[in-house]
């Protein structure tokens, strides 16, 4: 995230927001601890544009460009308990809105602070464009691993669709490789049910990517449900998908056999007394003779030997 700022606002990481600013306490503790208010300890000196401000929590609203849609209530409770005990250590980053302020980074902290009854919280107000606002919201969540794979993919796609950025620009902006961006966006092509299972954590991102490589939507759905119910690994999903593709290929080949090929199969089946499959590819091919137990195998071997 140390790249120089471009006209698009890409390449700016959290360092551009936070710098070396730290807050070691909050101005007002939870209403559950009445009388235990504490004065703000001195914040680390920072440039004027990063000056720490205490802002009424009711003057702050969530970020409209926030890619994160789901907030784990248990984790919010844990964060609220920590804030109640130790104070809000890291300030929330805001930008000015038509009325009050909009969160750029730190919505979880803002939500948790509301849960413990803080009336005002330490903030840094930045002047950001809509594009910078969206980018930094995504970067913050990705660096903290706060987004599920589907939220992350939707945030990246929103950057591309809203601002006409290329995958390469998005890659540089969020500090991820181009293949990472491509694979992430591919998840959005999955059926809704599989996206839901991935978002809630029933399927890992590895499972989702393996399923995204399958073209048959019905097969995707079937394997996704099996992965959840049977605890299939990513490798098992990939193997089952490969086996299914091979079966489908054999079916297509059988369906396109000529009359002569079918006649040969029928003659061999009658002569050998078992199913025989003829597969051709140009001048080459193979003949598959099926058996169903050891005795059947020995019978076929003896019969083939007698032909010699």
XYZ file of C-alpha atoms in Angstrom:
308
model
C 0.000 0.000 0.000
C 2.972 2.281 -0.279
C 2.425 3.160 -3.920
C 2.224 6.790 -4.865
C -1.208 8.287 -5.077
C -2.672 8.412 -8.574
C -5.579 10.340 -10.005
C -7.867 7.412 -9.258
C -6.929 7.445 -5.585
C -5.659 3.853 -5.789
C -2.779 2.497 -3.777
C -3.579 4.250 -0.503
C -3.580 1.890 2.436
C -4.518 2.267 6.069
C -1.230 4.029 6.769
C -2.676 6.980 4.875
C -5.564 7.015 7.324
C -4.033 6.248 10.668
C -0.377 7.197 10.417
C 1.062 6.904 13.926
C -2.071 8.096 15.737
C -3.007 6.035 18.774
C -5.563 6.569 21.513
C -4.991 4.984 24.868
C -8.349 5.704 26.506
C -11.850 6.997 25.858
C -13.301 10.199 27.196
C -16.440 8.624 28.615
C -16.855 5.052 29.829
C -19.997 2.910 29.572
C -23.152 3.976 31.365
C -22.876 0.636 33.137
C -19.841 2.045 34.921
C -21.262 5.335 36.113
C -18.809 7.532 37.915
C -15.839 5.811 36.299
C -15.132 8.448 33.700
C -11.505 8.987 32.729
C -9.739 11.884 31.088
C -8.305 11.259 27.677
C -4.616 10.485 27.869
C -2.499 12.506 25.498
C -2.682 11.218 21.905
C 0.531 10.865 19.949
C 1.264 14.098 18.136
C 0.130 14.002 14.508
C -0.146 16.405 11.585
C -3.062 18.815 11.640
C -5.003 16.854 8.985
C -4.933 13.855 11.313
C -5.959 15.725 14.430
C -7.999 13.604 16.795
C -11.557 14.800 17.414
C -14.302 13.602 19.761
C -17.592 13.428 17.902
C -21.132 12.703 19.099
C -21.815 9.072 18.238
C -25.304 9.998 17.006
C -23.815 12.330 14.400
C -22.107 9.367 12.752
C -23.756 7.079 10.217
C -22.575 3.842 8.544
C -20.692 3.883 5.275
C -22.976 3.506 2.263
C -20.072 1.886 0.388
C -19.336 -0.569 3.204
C -18.740 -3.940 1.547
C -19.390 -5.799 4.769
C -23.043 -6.786 5.147
C -22.888 -9.256 8.045
C -21.626 -8.414 11.535
C -21.097 -11.339 13.888
C -23.081 -10.495 17.022
C -20.902 -12.622 19.313
C -17.733 -10.894 18.103
C -19.417 -7.502 18.452
C -20.251 -8.384 22.058
C -16.618 -9.324 22.676
C -15.426 -6.046 21.163
C -17.998 -4.093 23.179
C -16.778 -5.764 26.367
C -13.178 -4.876 25.510
C -14.121 -1.247 24.801
C -16.097 -1.106 28.037
C -13.071 -2.345 29.961
C -10.155 -0.713 28.157
C -11.626 2.092 26.083
C -11.601 2.595 22.325
C -7.928 2.144 21.446
C -8.079 3.011 17.761
C -10.043 5.992 16.432
C -12.791 5.666 13.869
C -12.073 7.330 10.520
C -14.842 9.535 9.126
C -15.568 11.864 6.262
C -18.026 14.749 6.232
C -21.559 14.027 5.019
C -24.514 16.268 4.170
C -25.617 15.752 7.752
C -22.973 14.743 10.253
C -20.309 12.246 9.297
C -19.996 8.951 7.426
C -17.739 6.119 8.550
C -14.778 5.346 6.317
C -13.115 2.757 8.558
C -14.171 1.355 11.912
C -17.876 0.497 11.685
C -17.445 -2.464 14.050
C -15.857 -0.164 16.626
C -18.697 2.348 16.176
C -21.351 -0.354 16.613
C -19.627 -1.788 19.679
C -19.228 1.694 21.206
C -22.981 2.238 20.800
C -23.632 -1.085 22.524
C -21.765 0.046 25.660
C -23.423 3.467 25.663
C -20.552 5.781 24.701
C -21.846 9.230 23.824
C -18.830 10.363 21.836
C -15.857 8.563 20.351
C -12.362 9.510 19.124
C -12.307 10.081 15.381
C -10.148 11.273 12.524
C -12.014 13.211 9.831
C -10.628 12.879 6.297
C -11.642 14.591 3.087
C -12.154 11.724 0.659
C -13.805 11.243 -2.700
C -16.460 8.545 -3.116
C -13.882 6.393 -4.886
C -11.296 6.771 -2.118
C -14.002 6.119 0.458
C -14.996 2.823 -1.185
C -11.409 1.717 -1.742
C -10.300 2.396 1.814
C -13.398 0.672 3.234
C -12.545 -2.440 1.266
C -8.848 -2.260 2.166
C -9.582 -1.906 5.863
C -11.895 -4.917 5.893
C -9.524 -7.029 3.794
C -6.526 -6.228 5.970
C -8.497 -7.159 9.076
C -10.004 -10.206 7.313
C -13.440 -8.940 8.298
C -15.147 -9.742 4.988
C -16.509 -13.124 4.018
C -15.423 -14.206 0.490
C -18.692 -13.131 -1.141
C -18.707 -9.678 0.488
C -15.124 -9.205 -0.627
C -15.969 -10.197 -4.205
C -18.978 -7.869 -4.248
C -16.856 -4.990 -2.972
C -14.239 -5.557 -5.676
C -16.924 -5.790 -8.358
C -18.504 -2.583 -7.110
C -15.185 -0.790 -7.588
C -15.006 -2.051 -11.169
C -18.640 -1.347 -12.042
C -18.966 2.016 -10.307
C -15.678 3.597 -11.310
C -14.759 1.668 -14.453
C -11.524 0.371 -12.963
C -9.689 -2.556 -14.531
C -8.859 -5.691 -12.578
C -5.220 -4.626 -12.733
C -6.031 -1.263 -11.104
C -8.098 -2.957 -8.416
C -5.247 -5.406 -7.865
C -2.790 -2.569 -7.230
C -5.288 -0.652 -5.133
C -6.036 -3.427 -2.635
C -2.600 -5.046 -2.719
C -3.742 -8.409 -4.085
C -2.528 -10.290 -7.157
C -4.420 -10.164 -10.444
C -5.297 -13.919 -10.251
C -6.627 -13.325 -6.727
C -8.991 -10.636 -8.035
C -10.088 -12.835 -10.972
C -10.755 -15.851 -8.749
C -12.622 -13.691 -6.257
C -14.916 -12.206 -8.906
C -15.599 -15.688 -10.295
C -17.373 -16.550 -7.018
C -20.177 -14.137 -7.917
C -21.133 -16.392 -10.846
C -21.997 -19.219 -8.464
C -25.692 -20.023 -7.834
C -27.316 -18.050 -5.024
C -27.497 -21.051 -2.690
C -23.738 -21.703 -2.967
C -22.956 -18.002 -2.448
C -25.045 -18.115 0.727
C -23.256 -21.238 2.037
C -19.909 -19.566 1.331
C -20.895 -16.288 2.975
C -22.070 -18.003 6.159
C -18.965 -20.173 6.330
C -20.505 -23.599 5.607
C -18.275 -23.731 2.529
C -14.710 -22.430 2.514
C -13.405 -20.133 -0.197
C -11.424 -23.138 -1.446
C -14.636 -25.129 -1.868
C -16.290 -22.178 -3.600
C -13.421 -21.758 -6.063
C -13.432 -25.480 -6.855
C -17.180 -25.311 -7.495
C -16.793 -22.166 -9.615
C -14.571 -24.152 -11.996
C -17.518 -26.467 -12.767
C -19.706 -25.348 -15.670
C -22.747 -27.499 -14.884
C -24.896 -25.576 -12.372
C -26.818 -28.695 -11.305
C -23.535 -30.446 -10.543
C -22.303 -27.395 -8.638
C -25.409 -27.495 -6.438
C -25.150 -31.249 -5.884
C -21.493 -31.170 -4.887
C -21.994 -28.125 -2.662
C -24.716 -29.889 -0.671
C -22.566 -33.020 -0.390
C -19.616 -30.939 0.793
C -21.727 -29.477 3.593
C -23.490 -32.708 4.573
C -20.535 -35.092 4.258
C -17.679 -32.742 5.077
C -15.979 -33.227 1.718
C -12.553 -31.649 1.308
C -11.627 -29.325 -1.561
C -9.605 -32.158 -3.155
C -12.595 -34.486 -2.959
C -14.765 -31.874 -4.654
C -12.194 -31.474 -7.427
C -11.896 -35.244 -7.895
C -15.684 -35.789 -8.012
C -16.017 -32.959 -10.518
C -13.299 -34.506 -12.699
C -14.919 -37.943 -12.537
C -18.277 -36.461 -13.474
C -16.766 -34.597 -16.428
C -15.152 -37.810 -17.653
C -18.453 -39.702 -17.409
C -20.216 -36.955 -19.325
C -17.507 -37.052 -21.993
C -17.969 -40.816 -22.402
C -21.735 -40.360 -22.678
C -21.318 -37.734 -25.387
C -18.944 -39.982 -27.291
C -21.366 -42.892 -27.124
C -24.186 -40.661 -28.289
C -22.243 -39.656 -31.407
C -21.117 -43.137 -32.478
C -21.692 -44.157 -36.047
C -23.918 -47.064 -37.072
C -20.820 -49.140 -37.888
C -19.320 -48.545 -34.434
C -22.572 -49.527 -32.753
C -22.774 -52.663 -34.924
C -19.225 -53.672 -33.911
C -20.080 -53.160 -30.215
C -23.167 -55.339 -30.599
C -21.209 -58.134 -32.323
C -18.485 -58.101 -29.659
C -21.079 -58.035 -26.874
C -22.749 -61.111 -28.331
C -19.440 -62.936 -28.859
C -18.047 -62.180 -25.395
C -21.267 -62.246 -23.417
C -20.646 -58.928 -21.653
C -20.811 -55.186 -22.264
C -18.218 -53.921 -24.741
C -17.523 -50.246 -25.453
C -15.704 -49.003 -28.542
C -14.074 -45.562 -28.252
C -12.477 -43.915 -31.262
C -10.644 -40.667 -31.745
C -9.524 -40.351 -35.338
C -7.617 -43.466 -36.380
C -6.891 -44.385 -32.745
C -9.121 -45.707 -29.987
C -9.704 -48.493 -27.513
C -12.091 -51.327 -26.739
C -13.330 -51.685 -23.149
C -14.598 -55.094 -22.002
C -16.455 -55.071 -18.692
C -16.516 -57.791 -16.032
C -18.318 -57.854 -12.708
C -16.465 -60.407 -10.563
C -13.356 -62.569 -10.498
C -14.955 -65.552 -12.196
C -16.214 -63.334 -15.002
C -12.709 -61.931 -15.496
C -11.184 -65.418 -15.691
C -13.841 -66.499 -18.215
C -13.092 -63.520 -20.469
C -9.342 -64.065 -20.221
C -9.706 -67.754 -21.192
C -12.001 -66.792 -24.067
C -9.558 -64.188 -25.405
C -6.696 -66.655 -25.092
C -8.641 -69.245 -27.094
C -9.005 -66.748 -29.907
C -5.235 -66.756 -30.302
